[in-house]
Amino acid sequence: MNDTDASDRGAVGADRTPDVSNQTVLITGGAGFVGSHLAEALVEDNEVRVLDDLSGGAREHVPEGAQLAEGDICDHETVAEAMDGTDLVFHEAALVSVEESVENPTESNRVNAAATVNLLERAREEDARVVLASSAAVYGHPESVPVSEGDSKDPTSPYGIDKLSLDHYARRYHDLYGLETVALRYFNIYGPRQNPEYSAVVNVFFRQAADGGPLTIEGDGQQTRDFVHVSDVVQANLLAATTDRVGEAFNVGTGRSVTVEELAETVVEVTDSDAEITHVEPRPGDIRHSEADVSKARTELGYEPSVSLEAGLRALAESKQGR
Ligand code: NAD
């Protein structure tokens, strides 16, 4: 599952992290991509528990010092046990594949929405703060970019619908029950240890470059995406863990987008590859433009994305080559 090793840990990213210490922290999905980077950032100064069924993550991603409970977030008893005595929860576990959610909307709803409601209920009992992984997928096809938190939401997949439901529940659990929640709407995250089965375009291009090419762009390559390095996503989570702006949702991207063509060219460059770039049929229903307006996170959380795409891709190339 893992195409990198421990040497890739913490390759880039300025240290802008607020102090989160002496807490009992649960990270659902902590053996996965984002969750394991979060675990790493927290393990030194906190008691860190990871709840993960290892369906997409890997045991070796969990840093030393964190306790791994192998289990399903849909199982109420397992969640109650993992949450016992927690101060802070980062909810990252999810059925992450949009395609899979289209094939099996019931399962997406069970894992992404229903399990979240149960987790929020347990958090009420523990009076724990919950930071939840929402997604840019809540916006569907944005009417214009950059997209702000208040813009219209019209998700185009069961995954997006379930993330929107998670996002709404987070806010309403604050309004109705006073629970401290923060929803983070992640844009396109990249970095070491990303689930290789997840068809993220950065992953695909790196694999294609390693295989000697070609890099295949779906469509004309002029579609744009906001690629955010995982260390900046960790920064946003740690800020969310300490903010007084609870009951809110925040975009987590960089506020800059690039075309998929530019991404392909940069991957070729940073991997020193001579792979060609070709175009294949566009993906049906592909979103044309995606870019986060991160001014709310900047102003209210103090979030400042610190890794440029080129630096992040270069570091990723080096970690994959074991340099
Ligand atoms: P990932 O697949 O690497 O991590 C998800 C983890 O959840 C995996 O370790 C998997 O084993 C675990 N998991 C899945 N189902 C589970 C279950 N039923 N019980 C327990 N554990 C379970 O994905 P990621 O990229 O780290 O994503 C983290 C979160 O961020 C997810 O909620 C995802 O929807 C969201 N998100 C990610 C991106 C991105 O670009 N990576 C973008 C938007 C939102």
mmCIF file of C-alpha atoms and ligand atoms in Angstrom:
data_model
loop_
_atom_site.group_PDB
_atom_site.id
_atom_site.type_symbol
_atom_site.label_atom_id
_atom_site.label_comp_id
_atom_site.label_asym_id
_atom_site.label_seq_id
_atom_site.Cartn_x
_atom_site.Cartn_y
_atom_site.Cartn_z
ATOM 1 C CA MET A 1 0.000 0.000 0.000
ATOM 2 C CA ASN A 2 2.792 2.367 0.978
ATOM 3 C CA ASP A 3 5.081 3.577 -1.799
ATOM 4 C CA THR A 4 7.253 5.620 0.522
ATOM 5 C CA ASP A 5 8.940 4.989 3.813
ATOM 6 C CA ALA A 6 9.641 6.729 7.070
ATOM 7 C CA SER A 7 12.368 8.822 5.413
ATOM 8 C CA ASP A 8 9.643 10.853 3.695
ATOM 9 C CA ARG A 9 8.218 12.110 6.968
ATOM 10 C CA GLY A 10 7.857 15.884 7.228
ATOM 11 C CA ALA A 11 9.789 16.760 4.072
ATOM 12 C CA VAL A 12 8.615 20.365 3.653
ATOM 13 C CA GLY A 13 6.410 22.923 5.333
ATOM 14 C CA ALA A 14 7.217 25.813 7.588
ATOM 15 C CA ASP A 15 6.523 25.377 11.259
ATOM 16 C CA ARG A 16 3.444 27.539 11.747
ATOM 17 C CA THR A 17 1.760 25.107 14.054
ATOM 18 C CA PRO A 18 0.088 26.292 17.239
ATOM 19 C CA ASP A 19 0.755 24.465 20.459
ATOM 20 C CA VAL A 20 -1.523 21.458 20.923
ATOM 21 C CA SER A 21 -0.220 19.597 23.955
ATOM 22 C CA ASN A 22 -1.136 17.391 26.887
ATOM 23 C CA GLN A 23 -4.385 16.257 25.301
ATOM 24 C CA THR A 24 -5.888 12.871 24.643
ATOM 25 C CA VAL A 25 -6.419 12.913 20.898
ATOM 26 C CA LEU A 26 -8.283 10.483 18.662
ATOM 27 C CA ILE A 27 -7.561 10.486 14.936
ATOM 28 C CA THR A 28 -10.018 8.431 12.915
ATOM 29 C CA GLY A 29 -8.365 7.341 9.671
ATOM 30 C CA GLY A 30 -4.999 7.987 11.309
ATOM 31 C CA ALA A 31 -3.310 5.208 9.308
ATOM 32 C CA GLY A 32 -4.209 7.045 6.108
ATOM 33 C CA PHE A 33 -2.607 9.933 4.281
ATOM 34 C CA VAL A 34 -3.761 13.074 6.113
ATOM 35 C CA GLY A 35 -4.417 11.268 9.396
ATOM 36 C CA SER A 36 -0.894 9.840 9.671
ATOM 37 C CA HIS A 37 0.699 13.243 9.055
ATOM 38 C CA LEU A 38 -1.524 14.661 11.782
ATOM 39 C CA ALA A 39 -0.583 11.817 14.135
ATOM 40 C CA GLU A 40 3.055 12.566 13.501
ATOM 41 C CA ALA A 41 2.597 16.258 14.303
ATOM 42 C CA LEU A 42 0.801 15.480 17.572
ATOM 43 C CA VAL A 43 2.408 12.360 18.967
ATOM 44 C CA GLU A 44 5.282 13.980 20.781
ATOM 45 C CA ASP A 45 3.209 16.225 23.046
ATOM 46 C CA ASN A 46 -0.101 14.364 23.312
ATOM 47 C CA GLU A 47 -1.581 10.933 23.908
ATOM 48 C CA VAL A 48 -2.545 9.956 20.365
ATOM 49 C CA ARG A 49 -4.986 7.190 19.478
ATOM 50 C CA VAL A 50 -5.727 6.106 15.947
ATOM 51 C CA LEU A 51 -8.913 4.335 14.921
ATOM 52 C CA ASP A 52 -8.579 2.835 11.458
ATOM 53 C CA ASP A 53 -9.828 -0.331 9.770
ATOM 54 C CA LEU A 54 -6.745 -0.309 7.473
ATOM 55 C CA SER A 55 -8.994 -0.535 4.403
ATOM 56 C CA GLY A 56 -7.084 2.328 2.780
ATOM 57 C CA GLY A 57 -4.314 3.094 5.243
ATOM 58 C CA ALA A 58 -1.397 1.042 6.527
ATOM 59 C CA ARG A 59 -0.169 0.080 9.964
ATOM 60 C CA GLU A 60 3.348 1.368 9.215
ATOM 61 C CA HIS A 61 1.987 4.874 8.595
ATOM 62 C CA VAL A 62 1.044 5.185 12.269
ATOM 63 C CA PRO A 63 3.980 6.832 14.037
ATOM 64 C CA GLU A 64 5.712 5.239 16.967
ATOM 65 C CA GLY A 65 4.102 6.282 20.221
ATOM 66 C CA ALA A 66 0.557 6.437 18.856
ATOM 67 C CA GLN A 67 -1.848 3.615 19.763
ATOM 68 C CA LEU A 68 -3.590 1.969 16.838
ATOM 69 C CA ALA A 69 -7.055 0.496 17.396
ATOM 70 C CA GLU A 70 -7.939 -1.511 14.322
ATOM 71 C CA GLY A 71 -11.684 -1.106 13.891
ATOM 72 C CA ASP A 72 -14.601 0.277 11.945
ATOM 73 C CA ILE A 73 -15.900 3.804 12.558
ATOM 74 C CA CYS A 74 -19.390 2.459 11.822
ATOM 75 C CA ASP A 75 -19.274 0.211 14.877
ATOM 76 C CA HIS A 76 -20.755 2.128 17.805
ATOM 77 C CA GLU A 77 -19.010 0.163 20.546
ATOM 78 C CA THR A 78 -15.611 0.496 18.883
ATOM 79 C CA VAL A 79 -16.087 4.253 18.555
ATOM 80 C CA ALA A 80 -17.285 4.617 22.169
ATOM 81 C CA GLU A 81 -14.195 2.762 23.387
ATOM 82 C CA ALA A 82 -11.815 4.801 21.230
ATOM 83 C CA MET A 83 -13.443 8.064 22.337
ATOM 84 C CA ASP A 84 -13.377 7.292 26.044
ATOM 85 C CA GLY A 85 -11.572 10.148 27.807
ATOM 86 C CA THR A 86 -10.682 12.090 24.628
ATOM 87 C CA ASP A 87 -10.337 15.881 24.576
ATOM 88 C CA LEU A 88 -9.937 16.274 20.843
ATOM 89 C CA VAL A 89 -10.970 14.276 17.770
ATOM 90 C CA PHE A 90 -9.789 14.648 14.187
ATOM 91 C CA HIS A 91 -12.276 12.825 11.986
ATOM 92 C CA GLU A 92 -10.447 11.790 8.808
ATOM 93 C CA ALA A 93 -11.765 8.271 8.179
ATOM 94 C CA ALA A 94 -13.995 8.048 5.129
ATOM 95 C CA LEU A 95 -14.864 6.118 2.053
ATOM 96 C CA VAL A 96 -12.751 8.474 -0.057
ATOM 97 C CA SER A 97 -13.423 7.331 -3.600
ATOM 98 C CA VAL A 98 -15.993 9.416 -5.466
ATOM 99 C CA GLU A 99 -16.365 6.608 -8.039
ATOM 100 C CA GLU A 100 -17.037 4.057 -5.307
ATOM 101 C CA SER A 101 -19.657 6.354 -3.783
ATOM 102 C CA VAL A 102 -21.436 6.473 -7.147
ATOM 103 C CA GLU A 103 -21.363 2.669 -7.338
ATOM 104 C CA ASN A 104 -22.434 2.200 -3.746
ATOM 105 C CA PRO A 105 -24.220 5.255 -2.309
ATOM 106 C CA THR A 106 -25.573 3.278 0.653
ATOM 107 C CA GLU A 107 -22.064 2.410 1.805
ATOM 108 C CA SER A 108 -20.874 5.997 1.287
ATOM 109 C CA ASN A 109 -23.767 7.233 3.401
ATOM 110 C CA ARG A 110 -23.055 4.666 6.117
ATOM 111 C CA VAL A 111 -19.335 5.460 6.394
ATOM 112 C CA ASN A 112 -19.263 9.169 5.532
ATOM 113 C CA ALA A 113 -22.513 10.450 7.037
ATOM 114 C CA ALA A 114 -24.114 8.034 9.530
ATOM 115 C CA ALA A 115 -20.822 7.174 11.269
ATOM 116 C CA THR A 116 -20.141 10.912 11.636
ATOM 117 C CA VAL A 117 -23.434 11.474 13.460
ATOM 118 C CA ASN A 118 -22.600 8.652 15.869
ATOM 119 C CA LEU A 119 -19.129 10.107 16.416
ATOM 120 C CA LEU A 120 -20.603 13.556 17.165
ATOM 121 C CA GLU A 121 -23.009 11.955 19.665
ATOM 122 C CA ARG A 122 -20.116 10.290 21.497
ATOM 123 C CA ALA A 123 -18.198 13.598 21.403
ATOM 124 C CA ARG A 124 -21.104 15.235 23.228
ATOM 125 C CA GLU A 125 -20.751 12.680 26.001
ATOM 126 C CA GLU A 126 -17.013 13.332 26.241
ATOM 127 C CA ASP A 127 -17.325 17.085 25.665
ATOM 128 C CA ALA A 128 -14.540 16.687 23.095
ATOM 129 C CA ARG A 129 -13.758 19.119 20.302
ATOM 130 C CA VAL A 130 -14.179 17.600 16.832
ATOM 131 C CA VAL A 131 -12.337 18.769 13.710
ATOM 132 C CA LEU A 132 -13.879 17.129 10.653
ATOM 133 C CA ALA A 133 -12.568 16.479 7.144
ATOM 134 C CA SER A 134 -15.079 18.014 4.757
ATOM 135 C CA SER A 135 -14.322 18.534 1.069
ATOM 136 C CA ALA A 136 -14.390 20.934 -1.862
ATOM 137 C CA ALA A 137 -16.782 18.331 -3.310
ATOM 138 C CA VAL A 138 -19.568 20.057 -1.330
ATOM 139 C CA TYR A 139 -19.550 22.876 -3.910
ATOM 140 C CA GLY A 140 -20.037 20.674 -6.980
ATOM 141 C CA HIS A 141 -19.397 22.745 -10.130
ATOM 142 C CA PRO A 142 -18.638 26.200 -8.689
ATOM 143 C CA GLU A 143 -20.422 29.097 -10.413
ATOM 144 C CA SER A 144 -17.184 31.094 -10.242
ATOM 145 C CA VAL A 145 -13.717 30.771 -8.732
ATOM 146 C CA PRO A 146 -12.239 31.275 -6.233
ATOM 147 C CA VAL A 147 -15.002 29.622 -4.261
ATOM 148 C CA SER A 148 -15.893 31.010 -0.821
ATOM 149 C CA GLU A 149 -17.499 29.179 2.072
ATOM 150 C CA GLY A 150 -20.865 30.915 1.558
ATOM 151 C CA ASP A 151 -21.103 30.052 -2.148
ATOM 152 C CA SER A 152 -23.772 27.686 -3.392
ATOM 153 C CA LYS A 153 -23.361 23.992 -2.710
ATOM 154 C CA ASP A 154 -24.552 21.499 -5.236
ATOM 155 C CA PRO A 155 -22.535 18.287 -4.832
ATOM 156 C CA THR A 156 -22.511 16.019 -7.853
ATOM 157 C CA SER A 157 -21.828 12.660 -6.157
ATOM 158 C CA PRO A 158 -23.004 10.686 -3.125
ATOM 159 C CA TYR A 159 -19.530 11.368 -1.636
ATOM 160 C CA GLY A 160 -20.094 15.136 -1.992
ATOM 161 C CA ILE A 161 -23.624 14.880 -0.589
ATOM 162 C CA ASP A 162 -22.368 12.935 2.430
ATOM 163 C CA LYS A 163 -19.532 15.407 3.043
ATOM 164 C CA LEU A 164 -22.062 18.263 2.869
ATOM 165 C CA SER A 165 -24.167 16.436 5.408
ATOM 166 C CA LEU A 166 -21.106 16.000 7.682
ATOM 167 C CA ASP A 167 -20.361 19.696 7.266
ATOM 168 C CA HIS A 168 -23.945 20.706 8.195
ATOM 169 C CA TYR A 169 -24.030 18.332 11.166
ATOM 170 C CA ALA A 170 -20.780 19.836 12.439
ATOM 171 C CA ARG A 171 -22.299 23.323 12.459
ATOM 172 C CA ARG A 172 -25.626 22.234 13.916
ATOM 173 C CA TYR A 173 -24.012 20.196 16.692
ATOM 174 C CA HIS A 174 -22.391 23.439 17.742
ATOM 175 C CA ASP A 175 -25.578 25.499 17.463
ATOM 176 C CA LEU A 176 -27.900 22.934 19.035
ATOM 177 C CA TYR A 177 -25.708 21.309 21.667
ATOM 178 C CA GLY A 178 -22.755 23.661 22.148
ATOM 179 C CA LEU A 179 -20.273 21.057 20.867
ATOM 180 C CA GLU A 180 -16.987 22.576 19.657
ATOM 181 C CA THR A 181 -16.731 21.583 15.999
ATOM 182 C CA VAL A 182 -14.786 22.838 12.993
ATOM 183 C CA ALA A 183 -15.262 21.531 9.441
ATOM 184 C CA LEU A 184 -12.336 21.852 7.045
ATOM 185 C CA ARG A 185 -13.153 21.733 3.338
ATOM 186 C CA TYR A 186 -10.036 20.258 1.796
ATOM 187 C CA PHE A 187 -9.190 20.959 -1.845
ATOM 188 C CA ASN A 188 -6.718 18.715 -3.752
ATOM 189 C CA ILE A 189 -4.186 17.461 -1.218
ATOM 190 C CA TYR A 190 -0.870 15.931 -2.242
ATOM 191 C CA GLY A 191 2.272 14.742 -0.480
ATOM 192 C CA PRO A 192 4.011 11.616 0.776
ATOM 193 C CA ARG A 193 1.953 8.536 1.693
ATOM 194 C CA GLN A 194 -1.111 9.451 -0.345
ATOM 195 C CA ASN A 195 -3.275 6.372 -0.855
ATOM 196 C CA PRO A 196 -2.042 5.074 -4.259
ATOM 197 C CA GLU A 197 -5.419 3.520 -4.981
ATOM 198 C CA TYR A 198 -7.002 6.916 -4.831
ATOM 199 C CA SER A 199 -6.975 8.272 -8.387
ATOM 200 C CA ALA A 200 -5.586 11.684 -7.383
ATOM 201 C CA VAL A 201 -4.013 13.273 -10.439
ATOM 202 C CA VAL A 202 -0.672 14.000 -8.697
ATOM 203 C CA ASN A 203 -0.376 10.307 -7.820
ATOM 204 C CA VAL A 204 -1.262 9.232 -11.331
ATOM 205 C CA PHE A 205 1.261 11.585 -12.967
ATOM 206 C CA PHE A 206 4.080 10.498 -10.616
ATOM 207 C CA ARG A 207 3.361 6.845 -11.363
ATOM 208 C CA GLN A 208 3.249 7.497 -15.091
ATOM 209 C CA ALA A 209 6.496 9.487 -14.972
ATOM 210 C CA ALA A 210 8.184 6.648 -13.024
ATOM 211 C CA ASP A 211 6.982 4.179 -15.683
ATOM 212 C CA GLY A 212 8.547 6.319 -18.431
ATOM 213 C CA GLY A 213 5.258 7.925 -19.496
ATOM 214 C CA PRO A 214 3.235 9.065 -21.145
ATOM 215 C CA LEU A 215 1.426 11.303 -18.675
ATOM 216 C CA THR A 216 -2.200 11.186 -19.759
ATOM 217 C CA ILE A 217 -4.266 14.317 -19.330
ATOM 218 C CA GLU A 218 -8.016 13.811 -19.445
ATOM 219 C CA GLY A 219 -9.391 16.483 -21.777
ATOM 220 C CA ASP A 220 -7.593 19.628 -22.922
ATOM 221 C CA GLY A 221 -5.577 20.098 -19.712
ATOM 222 C CA GLN A 222 -6.925 23.610 -19.205
ATOM 223 C CA GLN A 223 -9.050 22.557 -16.223
ATOM 224 C CA THR A 224 -7.658 24.046 -13.010
ATOM 225 C CA ARG A 225 -7.177 22.710 -9.482
ATOM 226 C CA ASP A 226 -5.944 24.094 -6.175
ATOM 227 C CA PHE A 227 -3.267 21.648 -4.967
ATOM 228 C CA VAL A 228 -2.431 21.955 -1.289
ATOM 229 C CA HIS A 229 0.483 20.218 0.404
ATOM 230 C CA VAL A 230 -0.396 17.888 3.273
ATOM 231 C CA SER A 231 1.782 19.887 5.718
ATOM 232 C CA ASP A 232 -0.459 22.916 5.150
ATOM 233 C CA VAL A 233 -3.503 20.707 5.777
ATOM 234 C CA VAL A 234 -1.921 19.644 9.082
ATOM 235 C CA GLN A 235 -1.365 23.317 9.902
ATOM 236 C CA ALA A 236 -5.082 24.053 9.273
ATOM 237 C CA ASN A 237 -6.119 21.149 11.519
ATOM 238 C CA LEU A 238 -3.921 22.273 14.395
ATOM 239 C CA LEU A 239 -5.273 25.808 14.095
ATOM 240 C CA ALA A 240 -8.796 24.372 14.100
ATOM 241 C CA ALA A 241 -7.944 22.481 17.281
ATOM 242 C CA THR A 242 -7.192 25.704 19.123
ATOM 243 C CA THR A 243 -9.425 28.351 17.510
ATOM 244 C CA ASP A 244 -12.328 30.014 19.237
ATOM 245 C CA ARG A 245 -14.112 30.203 15.853
ATOM 246 C CA VAL A 246 -15.965 26.956 16.446
ATOM 247 C CA GLY A 247 -19.169 25.967 14.644
ATOM 248 C CA GLU A 248 -17.613 27.158 11.377
ATOM 249 C CA ALA A 249 -16.423 25.660 8.095
ATOM 250 C CA PHE A 250 -13.215 26.756 6.375
ATOM 251 C CA ASN A 251 -11.747 26.170 2.944
ATOM 252 C CA VAL A 252 -8.304 24.579 3.040
ATOM 253 C CA GLY A 253 -6.404 25.097 -0.186
ATOM 254 C CA THR A 254 -3.725 27.548 -1.255
ATOM 255 C CA GLY A 255 -5.852 30.207 -2.932
ATOM 256 C CA ARG A 256 -3.978 29.577 -6.194
ATOM 257 C CA SER A 257 -4.811 27.152 -8.934
ATOM 258 C CA VAL A 258 -2.853 25.687 -11.816
ATOM 259 C CA THR A 259 -3.969 23.940 -14.974
ATOM 260 C CA VAL A 260 -3.604 20.178 -15.133
ATOM 261 C CA GLU A 261 -1.297 20.757 -18.129
ATOM 262 C CA GLU A 262 1.017 22.872 -15.927
ATOM 263 C CA LEU A 263 0.893 20.197 -13.238
ATOM 264 C CA ALA A 264 1.943 17.531 -15.756
ATOM 265 C CA GLU A 265 4.813 19.690 -17.001
ATOM 266 C CA THR A 266 6.021 20.329 -13.441
ATOM 267 C CA VAL A 267 5.902 16.618 -12.579
ATOM 268 C CA VAL A 268 7.997 15.835 -15.666
ATOM 269 C CA GLU A 269 10.474 18.504 -14.616
ATOM 270 C CA VAL A 270 10.832 17.570 -10.936
ATOM 271 C CA THR A 271 11.151 13.860 -11.673
ATOM 272 C CA ASP A 272 13.832 14.478 -14.357
ATOM 273 C CA SER A 273 11.693 12.399 -16.665
ATOM 274 C CA ASP A 274 11.616 12.520 -20.434
ATOM 275 C CA ALA A 275 8.048 11.209 -20.469
ATOM 276 C CA GLU A 276 5.678 12.662 -23.041
ATOM 277 C CA ILE A 277 2.410 14.328 -22.148
ATOM 278 C CA THR A 278 -0.621 13.138 -24.091
ATOM 279 C CA HIS A 279 -4.335 13.848 -23.995
ATOM 280 C CA VAL A 280 -7.139 11.315 -23.667
ATOM 281 C CA GLU A 281 -10.931 11.660 -23.570
ATOM 282 C CA PRO A 282 -12.208 14.072 -20.911
ATOM 283 C CA ARG A 283 -13.678 12.502 -17.800
ATOM 284 C CA PRO A 284 -17.480 12.843 -17.923
ATOM 285 C CA GLY A 285 -18.727 15.406 -15.415
ATOM 286 C CA ASP A 286 -15.207 16.645 -14.579
ATOM 287 C CA ILE A 287 -15.230 20.001 -12.766
ATOM 288 C CA ARG A 288 -13.690 22.689 -14.984
ATOM 289 C CA HIS A 289 -12.246 25.055 -12.402
ATOM 290 C CA SER A 290 -11.562 24.669 -8.722
ATOM 291 C CA GLU A 291 -9.788 27.179 -6.516
ATOM 292 C CA ALA A 292 -10.260 27.929 -2.834
ATOM 293 C CA ASP A 293 -10.791 31.376 -1.447
ATOM 294 C CA VAL A 294 -8.817 30.914 1.773
ATOM 295 C CA SER A 295 -9.326 34.425 3.139
ATOM 296 C CA LYS A 296 -11.690 33.208 5.870
ATOM 297 C CA ALA A 297 -9.157 30.644 7.137
ATOM 298 C CA ARG A 298 -6.407 33.283 6.882
ATOM 299 C CA THR A 299 -8.296 35.921 8.819
ATOM 300 C CA GLU A 300 -10.103 33.797 11.374
ATOM 301 C CA LEU A 301 -7.703 30.894 11.942
ATOM 302 C CA GLY A 302 -4.384 32.516 11.043
ATOM 303 C CA TYR A 303 -3.852 29.880 8.329
ATOM 304 C CA GLU A 304 -1.063 30.636 5.881
ATOM 305 C CA PRO A 305 -0.318 28.050 3.191
ATOM 306 C CA SER A 306 3.445 27.830 3.067
ATOM 307 C CA VAL A 307 4.411 25.238 0.436
ATOM 308 C CA SER A 308 4.500 26.253 -3.227
ATOM 309 C CA LEU A 309 3.422 23.597 -5.700
ATOM 310 C CA GLU A 310 6.869 23.373 -7.206
ATOM 311 C CA ALA A 311 8.592 22.979 -3.822
ATOM 312 C CA GLY A 312 6.003 20.427 -2.697
ATOM 313 C CA LEU A 313 6.296 18.365 -5.879
ATOM 314 C CA ARG A 314 10.081 18.520 -5.767
ATOM 315 C CA ALA A 315 10.090 17.265 -2.166
ATOM 316 C CA LEU A 316 7.666 14.505 -3.135
ATOM 317 C CA ALA A 317 9.896 13.451 -6.029
ATOM 318 C CA GLU A 318 12.899 13.352 -3.701
ATOM 319 C CA SER A 319 11.054 11.299 -1.085
ATOM 320 C CA LYS A 320 9.934 8.807 -3.730
ATOM 321 C CA GLN A 321 13.512 8.495 -4.976
ATOM 322 C CA GLY A 322 14.679 8.028 -1.359
ATOM 323 C CA ARG A 323 16.900 11.094 -1.532
HETATM 324 P P1 NAD B 1 -6.966 7.987 3.063
HETATM 325 O O1 NAD B 1 -7.711 6.954 2.293
HETATM 326 O O2 NAD B 1 -5.493 8.008 2.956
HETATM 327 O O3 NAD B 1 -7.340 7.886 4.616
HETATM 328 C C1 NAD B 1 -8.612 7.501 5.078
HETATM 329 C C2 NAD B 1 -8.385 6.477 6.166
HETATM 330 O O4 NAD B 1 -9.667 6.082 6.676
HETATM 331 C C3 NAD B 1 -7.693 5.208 5.671
HETATM 332 O O5 NAD B 1 -6.561 4.938 6.489
HETATM 333 C C4 NAD B 1 -8.754 4.108 5.806
HETATM 334 O O6 NAD B 1 -8.196 2.856 6.140
HETATM 335 C C5 NAD B 1 -9.630 4.674 6.908
HETATM 336 N N1 NAD B 1 -11.010 4.177 6.854
HETATM 337 C C6 NAD B 1 -11.826 4.104 5.772
HETATM 338 N N2 NAD B 1 -13.015 3.573 6.126
HETATM 339 C C7 NAD B 1 -12.947 3.320 7.470
HETATM 340 C C8 NAD B 1 -13.847 2.765 8.403
HETATM 341 N N3 NAD B 1 -15.079 2.375 8.050
HETATM 342 N N4 NAD B 1 -13.441 2.646 9.690
HETATM 343 C C9 NAD B 1 -12.191 3.039 10.074
HETATM 344 N N5 NAD B 1 -11.305 3.560 9.223
HETATM 345 C C10 NAD B 1 -11.666 3.709 7.933
HETATM 346 O O7 NAD B 1 -7.595 9.411 2.665
HETATM 347 P P2 NAD B 1 -7.049 10.880 2.914
HETATM 348 O O8 NAD B 1 -6.645 11.408 1.600
HETATM 349 O O9 NAD B 1 -6.101 10.897 4.052
HETATM 350 O O10 NAD B 1 -8.380 11.622 3.342
HETATM 351 C C11 NAD B 1 -8.624 12.023 4.692
HETATM 352 C C12 NAD B 1 -9.954 12.731 4.748
HETATM 353 O O11 NAD B 1 -9.908 13.909 3.942
HETATM 354 C C13 NAD B 1 -11.127 11.909 4.214
HETATM 355 O O12 NAD B 1 -12.242 12.175 5.042
HETATM 356 C C14 NAD B 1 -11.353 12.466 2.825
HETATM 357 O O13 NAD B 1 -12.687 12.316 2.417
HETATM 358 C C15 NAD B 1 -10.988 13.930 3.028
HETATM 359 N N6 NAD B 1 -10.546 14.626 1.813
HETATM 360 C C16 NAD B 1 -9.361 14.278 1.236
HETATM 361 C C17 NAD B 1 -8.933 14.981 0.105
HETATM 362 C C18 NAD B 1 -7.614 14.640 -0.576
HETATM 363 O O14 NAD B 1 -7.282 15.308 -1.566
HETATM 364 N N7 NAD B 1 -6.864 13.661 -0.090
HETATM 365 C C19 NAD B 1 -9.716 16.012 -0.422
HETATM 366 C C20 NAD B 1 -10.910 16.333 0.198
HETATM 367 C C21 NAD B 1 -11.305 15.649 1.338
#
